[in-house]
Each structure stands twice: as structure tokens, then as C-alpha cells.
PDB file of C-alpha atoms in Angstrom:
ATOM      1  CA  MET A   1     115.341  74.248 140.980  1.00 86.00           C
ATOM      2  CA  ARG A   2     115.820  74.867 144.695  1.00 91.00           C
ATOM      3  CA  ILE A   3     118.267  75.003 147.577  1.00 94.00           C
ATOM      4  CA  ILE A   4     118.371  71.499 149.072  1.00 93.00           C
ATOM      5  CA  ALA A   5     119.821  72.035 152.553  1.00 93.00           C
ATOM      6  CA  GLY A   6     121.073  74.590 155.039  1.00 93.00           C
ATOM      7  CA  SER A   7     119.866  78.054 155.936  1.00 96.00           C
ATOM      8  CA  CYS A   8     117.896  78.508 152.684  1.00 94.00           C
ATOM      9  CA  ARG A   9     116.559  74.957 152.446  1.00 95.00           C
ATOM     10  CA  GLY A  10     113.605  74.727 150.077  1.00 92.00           C
ATOM     11  CA  ARG A  11     114.154  78.194 148.566  1.00 95.00           C
ATOM     12  CA  LYS A  12     113.152  78.179 144.900  1.00 95.00           C
ATOM     13  CA  LEU A  13     115.657  79.723 142.524  1.00 94.00           C
ATOM     14  CA  LYS A  14     115.087  81.464 139.216  1.00 93.00           C
ATOM     15  CA  ALA A  15     116.189  79.740 136.021  1.00 90.00           C
ATOM     16  CA  VAL A  16     117.864  81.311 133.004  1.00 87.00           C
ATOM     17  CA  GLU A  17     115.335  81.639 130.192  1.00 81.00           C
ATOM     18  CA  GLY A  18     115.961  79.566 127.077  1.00 70.00           C
ATOM     19  CA  LEU A  19     118.410  76.721 126.642  1.00 55.00           C
ATOM     20  CA  LYS A  20     121.688  78.579 127.264  1.00 58.00           C
ATOM     21  CA  VAL A  21     122.227  77.041 130.702  1.00 61.00           C
ATOM     22  CA  ARG A  22     122.045  73.385 131.768  1.00 63.00           C
ATOM     23  CA  PRO A  23     121.440  73.451 135.535  1.00 68.00           C
ATOM     24  CA  THR A  24     122.823  70.607 137.627  1.00 75.00           C
ATOM     25  CA  ALA A  25     119.963  68.274 138.553  1.00 76.00           C
ATOM     26  CA  ASP A  26     118.883  68.360 142.214  1.00 78.00           C
ATOM     27  CA  LYS A  27     119.747  64.661 142.565  1.00 82.00           C
ATOM     28  CA  VAL A  28     123.305  65.303 141.369  1.00 85.00           C
ATOM     29  CA  LYS A  29     123.638  68.470 143.453  1.00 87.00           C
ATOM     30  CA  GLU A  30     122.522  66.602 146.577  1.00 88.00           C
ATOM     31  CA  ALA A  31     125.015  63.788 145.914  1.00 85.00           C
ATOM     32  CA  VAL A  32     127.859  66.256 145.273  1.00 89.00           C
ATOM     33  CA  PHE A  33     127.279  68.138 148.502  1.00 92.00           C
ATOM     34  CA  SER A  34     126.795  64.971 150.528  1.00 87.00           C
ATOM     35  CA  ALA A  35     130.175  63.743 149.274  1.00 86.00           C
ATOM     36  CA  VAL A  36     131.988  66.944 150.294  1.00 91.00           C
ATOM     37  CA  ASN A  37     129.925  67.791 153.371  1.00 90.00           C
ATOM     38  CA  ALA A  38     132.988  67.769 155.654  1.00 90.00           C
ATOM     39  CA  TYR A  39     134.621  70.463 153.484  1.00 91.00           C
ATOM     40  CA  ILE A  40     131.700  72.900 153.217  1.00 95.00           C
ATOM     41  CA  TYR A  41     131.546  74.688 156.555  1.00 95.00           C
ATOM     42  CA  ASP A  42     133.591  77.901 156.473  1.00 97.00           C
ATOM     43  CA  CYS A  43     135.087  77.020 153.070  1.00 97.00           C
ATOM     44  CA  GLU A  44     135.849  79.287 150.148  1.00 98.00           C
ATOM     45  CA  PHE A  45     133.914  77.969 147.137  1.00 98.00           C
ATOM     46  CA  LEU A  46     134.538  78.752 143.460  1.00 99.00           C
ATOM     47  CA  ASP A  47     131.958  77.987 140.768  1.00 98.00           C
ATOM     48  CA  VAL A  48     133.793  78.372 137.463  1.00 98.00           C
ATOM     49  CA  PHE A  49     130.689  78.386 135.223  1.00 96.00           C
ATOM     50  CA  GLY A  50     127.924  79.834 137.395  1.00 95.00           C
ATOM     51  CA  GLY A  51     124.826  79.349 135.235  1.00 93.00           C
ATOM     52  CA  THR A  52     122.079  80.136 137.754  1.00 94.00           C
ATOM     53  CA  GLY A  53     124.414  80.302 140.744  1.00 96.00           C
ATOM     54  CA  ALA A  54     122.676  77.275 142.283  1.00 95.00           C
ATOM     55  CA  MET A  55     125.851  75.370 143.206  1.00 96.00           C
ATOM     56  CA  ALA A  56     127.488  78.366 144.891  1.00 98.00           C
ATOM     57  CA  LEU A  57     124.260  79.288 146.685  1.00 98.00           C
ATOM     58  CA  GLU A  58     123.897  75.703 147.905  1.00 97.00           C
ATOM     59  CA  ALA A  59     127.440  75.889 149.288  1.00 98.00           C
ATOM     60  CA  VAL A  60     126.731  79.145 151.145  1.00 98.00           C
ATOM     61  CA  SER A  61     123.402  77.812 152.428  1.00 98.00           C
ATOM     62  CA  ARG A  62     125.322  74.862 153.890  1.00 97.00           C
ATOM     63  CA  GLY A  63     127.854  77.093 155.635  1.00 97.00           C
ATOM     64  CA  ALA A  64     130.503  78.164 153.125  1.00 98.00           C
ATOM     65  CA  LYS A  65     132.205  81.389 154.180  1.00 98.00           C
ATOM     66  CA  GLU A  66     132.250  82.782 150.645  1.00 98.00           C
ATOM     67  CA  ALA A  67     131.360  81.782 147.106  1.00 98.00           C
ATOM     68  CA  VAL A  68     132.897  83.298 143.993  1.00 99.00           C
ATOM     69  CA  ILE A  69     130.858  82.746 140.840  1.00 99.00           C
ATOM     70  CA  LEU A  70     132.243  83.186 137.320  1.00 98.00           C
ATOM     71  CA  GLU A  71     129.804  83.778 134.456  1.00 97.00           C
ATOM     72  CA  LYS A  72     130.063  85.210 130.944  1.00 95.00           C
ATOM     73  CA  ASP A  73     126.439  85.188 129.731  1.00 94.00           C
ATOM     74  CA  ARG A  74     124.499  88.385 130.550  1.00 95.00           C
ATOM     75  CA  ASP A  75     121.148  86.636 131.044  1.00 94.00           C
ATOM     76  CA  ALA A  76     122.791  84.148 133.394  1.00 94.00           C
ATOM     77  CA  GLN A  77     124.505  87.009 135.257  1.00 97.00           C
ATOM     78  CA  LYS A  78     121.130  88.668 135.866  1.00 97.00           C
ATOM     79  CA  THR A  79     119.678  85.370 137.088  1.00 96.00           C
ATOM     80  CA  ILE A  80     122.631  84.860 139.443  1.00 97.00           C
ATOM     81  CA  ILE A  81     122.208  88.381 140.869  1.00 98.00           C
ATOM     82  CA  ASP A  82     118.476  87.740 141.386  1.00 97.00           C
ATOM     83  CA  ASN A  83     119.145  84.369 143.052  1.00 97.00           C
ATOM     84  CA  ILE A  84     121.780  85.853 145.361  1.00 98.00           C
ATOM     85  CA  ALA A  85     119.211  88.468 146.425  1.00 98.00           C
ATOM     86  CA  LEU A  86     116.491  85.806 146.875  1.00 96.00           C
ATOM     87  CA  CYS A  87     118.765  83.994 149.322  1.00 97.00           C
ATOM     88  CA  GLY A  88     120.039  87.131 151.050  1.00 97.00           C
ATOM     89  CA  PHE A  89     123.656  86.195 150.335  1.00 98.00           C
ATOM     90  CA  ALA A  90     124.939  89.497 148.895  1.00 97.00           C
ATOM     91  CA  LYS A  91     127.691  89.665 151.536  1.00 98.00           C
ATOM     92  CA  LYS A  92     128.853  86.085 150.929  1.00 98.00           C
ATOM     93  CA  CYS A  93     128.706  85.818 147.131  1.00 98.00           C
ATOM     94  CA  VAL A  94     130.858  87.564 144.543  1.00 98.00           C
ATOM     95  CA  LEU A  95     129.941  87.437 140.844  1.00 98.00           C
ATOM     96  CA  LEU A  96     132.813  87.981 138.414  1.00 98.00           C
ATOM     97  CA  LYS A  97     131.330  88.887 135.033  1.00 98.00           C
ATOM     98  CA  GLY A  98     133.213  87.861 131.923  1.00 96.00           C
ATOM     99  CA  ASP A  99     135.118  84.988 130.408  1.00 96.00           C
ATOM    100  CA  SER A 100     135.802  82.264 132.978  1.00 96.00           C
ATOM    101  CA  LEU A 101     139.357  81.600 131.773  1.00 96.00           C
ATOM    102  CA  GLN A 102     140.249  85.288 132.085  1.00 98.00           C
ATOM    103  CA  SER A 103     138.566  85.430 135.499  1.00 98.00           C
ATOM    104  CA  LEU A 104     140.639  82.443 136.651  1.00 98.00           C
ATOM    105  CA  GLU A 105     143.801  84.288 135.577  1.00 98.00           C
ATOM    106  CA  LYS A 106     142.636  87.369 137.512  1.00 98.00           C
ATOM    107  CA  LEU A 107     142.003  85.296 140.647  1.00 98.00           C
ATOM    108  CA  GLY A 108     145.484  83.794 140.278  1.00 98.00           C
ATOM    109  CA  ARG A 109     147.078  87.254 140.041  1.00 98.00           C
ATOM    110  CA  GLU A 110     145.174  88.183 143.218  1.00 98.00           C
ATOM    111  CA  LYS A 111     146.636  85.077 144.935  1.00 98.00           C
ATOM    112  CA  ARG A 112     143.153  83.769 145.734  1.00 98.00           C
ATOM    113  CA  GLN A 113     142.774  80.146 146.845  1.00 98.00           C
ATOM    114  CA  PHE A 114     139.714  77.967 147.311  1.00 98.00           C
ATOM    115  CA  ASP A 115     138.794  74.887 149.323  1.00 98.00           C
ATOM    116  CA  LEU A 116     136.278  73.651 146.738  1.00 98.00           C
ATOM    117  CA  ILE A 117     136.186  74.417 143.025  1.00 98.00           C
ATOM    118  CA  TYR A 118     133.218  73.312 140.905  1.00 97.00           C
ATOM    119  CA  VAL A 119     133.804  72.973 137.150  1.00 96.00           C
ATOM    120  CA  ASP A 120     130.772  72.391 134.931  1.00 92.00           C
ATOM    121  CA  PRO A 121     131.232  74.154 131.571  1.00 89.00           C
ATOM    122  CA  PRO A 122     128.944  73.604 128.604  1.00 83.00           C
ATOM    123  CA  TYR A 123     129.667  69.952 127.808  1.00 75.00           C
ATOM    124  CA  GLN A 124     130.593  70.523 124.157  1.00 77.00           C
ATOM    125  CA  ALA A 125     132.764  73.605 124.741  1.00 78.00           C
ATOM    126  CA  GLY A 126     135.948  71.579 125.318  1.00 80.00           C
ATOM    127  CA  LEU A 127     137.041  73.763 128.224  1.00 90.00           C
ATOM    128  CA  TYR A 128     137.893  71.227 130.932  1.00 92.00           C
ATOM    129  CA  GLN A 129     141.625  70.995 130.155  1.00 92.00           C
ATOM    130  CA  ASN A 130     142.037  74.768 129.846  1.00 94.00           C
ATOM    131  CA  VAL A 131     140.198  75.373 133.116  1.00 96.00           C
ATOM    132  CA  LEU A 132     142.303  72.828 135.014  1.00 96.00           C
ATOM    133  CA  GLU A 133     145.479  74.354 133.560  1.00 96.00           C
ATOM    134  CA  LYS A 134     144.398  77.841 134.726  1.00 97.00           C
ATOM    135  CA  ILE A 135     143.544  76.508 138.204  1.00 98.00           C
ATOM    136  CA  ALA A 136     146.986  74.886 138.461  1.00 97.00           C
ATOM    137  CA  ALA A 137     148.893  77.849 136.984  1.00 97.00           C
ATOM    138  CA  GLY A 138     147.153  80.282 139.332  1.00 97.00           C
ATOM    139  CA  ASN A 139     147.567  77.980 142.345  1.00 97.00           C
ATOM    140  CA  LEU A 140     143.847  78.509 143.006  1.00 98.00           C
ATOM    141  CA  LEU A 141     143.270  75.244 144.880  1.00 98.00           C
ATOM    142  CA  LYS A 142     144.301  75.128 148.528  1.00 97.00           C
ATOM    143  CA  LYS A 143     146.676  72.332 149.540  1.00 96.00           C
ATOM    144  CA  GLU A 144     143.887  70.133 150.958  1.00 95.00           C
ATOM    145  CA  GLY A 145     141.239  71.418 148.529  1.00 97.00           C
ATOM    146  CA  LEU A 146     139.104  69.531 146.029  1.00 97.00           C
ATOM    147  CA  ILE A 147     138.002  70.147 142.460  1.00 97.00           C
ATOM    148  CA  LEU A 148     134.667  68.689 141.367  1.00 96.00           C
ATOM    149  CA  THR A 149     134.036  68.301 137.641  1.00 95.00           C
ATOM    150  CA  GLU A 150     130.682  67.503 136.077  1.00 92.00           C
ATOM    151  CA  THR A 151     131.042  65.862 132.667  1.00 92.00           C
ATOM    152  CA  PRO A 152     129.035  63.650 130.340  1.00 90.00           C
ATOM    153  CA  ARG A 153     129.205  60.039 131.546  1.00 90.00           C
ATOM    154  CA  GLU A 154     131.579  58.907 128.774  1.00 90.00           C
ATOM    155  CA  MET A 155     133.975  61.884 128.902  1.00 89.00           C
ATOM    156  CA  GLU A 156     137.408  61.462 130.445  1.00 86.00           C
ATOM    157  CA  VAL A 157     138.990  64.404 132.237  1.00 83.00           C
ATOM    158  CA  LEU A 158     142.547  64.584 130.877  1.00 83.00           C
ATOM    159  CA  LEU A 159     145.155  65.206 133.543  1.00 90.00           C
ATOM    160  CA  ASP A 160     148.389  64.789 131.567  1.00 86.00           C
ATOM    161  CA  LYS A 161     149.205  68.540 131.651  1.00 90.00           C
ATOM    162  CA  VAL A 162     148.075  69.320 135.207  1.00 94.00           C
ATOM    163  CA  PRO A 163     149.279  68.248 138.670  1.00 96.00           C
ATOM    164  CA  PHE A 164     145.909  66.863 139.765  1.00 96.00           C
ATOM    165  CA  GLN A 165     144.708  63.315 140.362  1.00 96.00           C
ATOM    166  CA  ILE A 166     141.224  61.823 140.279  1.00 95.00           C
ATOM    167  CA  ILE A 167     140.416  60.422 143.704  1.00 95.00           C
ATOM    168  CA  LYS A 168     136.793  59.474 143.059  1.00 94.00           C
ATOM    169  CA  GLU A 169     134.274  59.160 140.228  1.00 94.00           C
ATOM    170  CA  LYS A 170     130.519  58.730 140.598  1.00 93.00           C
ATOM    171  CA  TYR A 171     127.908  58.308 137.883  1.00 93.00           C
ATOM    172  CA  TYR A 172     124.433  59.862 137.952  1.00 89.00           C
ATOM    173  CA  GLY A 173     122.359  59.054 134.880  1.00 87.00           C
ATOM    174  CA  ILE A 174     124.030  60.725 131.906  1.00 88.00           C
ATOM    175  CA  CYS A 175     126.629  62.631 133.924  1.00 90.00           C
ATOM    176  CA  LYS A 176     129.742  61.866 135.928  1.00 93.00           C
ATOM    177  CA  ILE A 177     131.150  63.745 138.907  1.00 94.00           C
ATOM    178  CA  SER A 178     134.922  63.447 139.305  1.00 94.00           C
ATOM    179  CA  THR A 179     136.665  64.561 142.484  1.00 95.00           C
ATOM    180  CA  LEU A 180     140.233  65.776 141.994  1.00 96.00           C
ATOM    181  CA  SER A 181     142.997  66.790 144.377  1.00 96.00           C
ATOM    182  CA  TRP A 182     146.593  67.892 144.013  1.00 96.00           C
ATOM    183  CA  ASP A 183     148.760  64.989 142.827  1.00 90.00           C
ATOM    184  CA  ILE A 184     151.447  64.859 145.517  1.00 74.00           C
ATOM    185  CA  ASP A 185     153.604  62.442 143.474  1.00 67.00           C
ATOM    186  CA  ALA A 186     153.629  64.853 140.508  1.00 56.00           C
ATOM    187  CA  ALA A 187     154.643  67.734 142.777  1.00 52.00           C
ATOM    188  CA  ILE A 188     157.521  65.708 144.238  1.00 46.00           C
ATOM    189  CA  LYS A 189     158.764  64.777 140.746  1.00 49.00           C
ATOM    190  CA  GLU A 190     158.727  68.449 139.693  1.00 52.00           C
ATOM    191  CA  GLU A 191     160.816  69.421 142.728  1.00 49.00           C
ATOM    192  CA  GLN A 192     163.502  66.809 141.962  1.00 45.00           C
TER     193      GLN A 192
END
């Protein structure tokens, strides 16, 4: 596992020991960042389930102004801290320790907003809907921002309770990356 591009290109990152964390494959990570390249520079990036911190560190390496990483698991937290230090990004990365849903609520209370939000929970945890609801309720996505979800290939991201729309889906082996934005039509209907 490594940083693919930017100021830390080629830097090897530590992995979380055991099978608790499923890191995003380099091929998928490269495709994700190529697709949102125009959004990266000077953006505020949120990684909702940090794992190793690789996605947030990739964003900062490519020019993101700041990355906020949410992580509950203590071993993963230690790995994220080590990887932030390996990259020298202590001033650009913030790790919020604890439950991701509670951390999203906290960020909402603080009126934080992000240009890019990456959502890749444990596949079987059933958290996608709850996370999207918290993002919407907290108004965490900037007006022109994007949410990227990584799911198993066959999983559908349900949007019936949130004001987001899928604008693009790409398949990479066994996983799917969906790109979401605010659903302008849904917002207009709510105002009427």
C-alpha cells in the first residue's frame, strides 16, 4: 500500500495488522482520484471510515488543504497516526477517534463542510444509509461537493431518504465507486 501521486508519491504506508481493515486497492484508489482530480487541489476532504488513512493521505499528497479522518478501531487509529507522521502531514490531517456516526454529528454541530467525502464502511455493516443521512442532516457537503462511496459491485446505495443523486458509477473488479452530489430537484421540491 502506497501513495500513488503528489508530494509523497511512492511513499509506503503501514497496514493495520489482522483482517479488521479492508484497504482500498491501489487500482481503485488511482481511478477514484483521477476521476475527481479537478476537485482535489485546496479541497477539504473527509474520510468517514479511515482504516489506514490511505485515502485521506492520498488527497493531501495531491494538494488537498485538509483531510479529516474518522476511525473507531484503536489499532487502525494507531496506524493512521503512524502514516500521517510518515508523510509529514500532521498539520494537514485531523483524526477524530470514535464512532463515525457520532463524529459526523459533531462535525455538523461545528458547521464543518467538505468538498469531497469518501464513504467506505465495512461492507457488511449496513452503514451507508445512516452515513448519508448524517451527512445530509449536518449539511457536511459543500454545494458543489461530491460524495464517493465504495460498495460491493452488486450493492445499491439507497437514496430515498437523502437529498443526493448518483451522477456516476464505475466498476472495478468486485467493487463499485458511486459519485453523488446534492440533488437540486429534491431541494427545490422541499422548498415548495
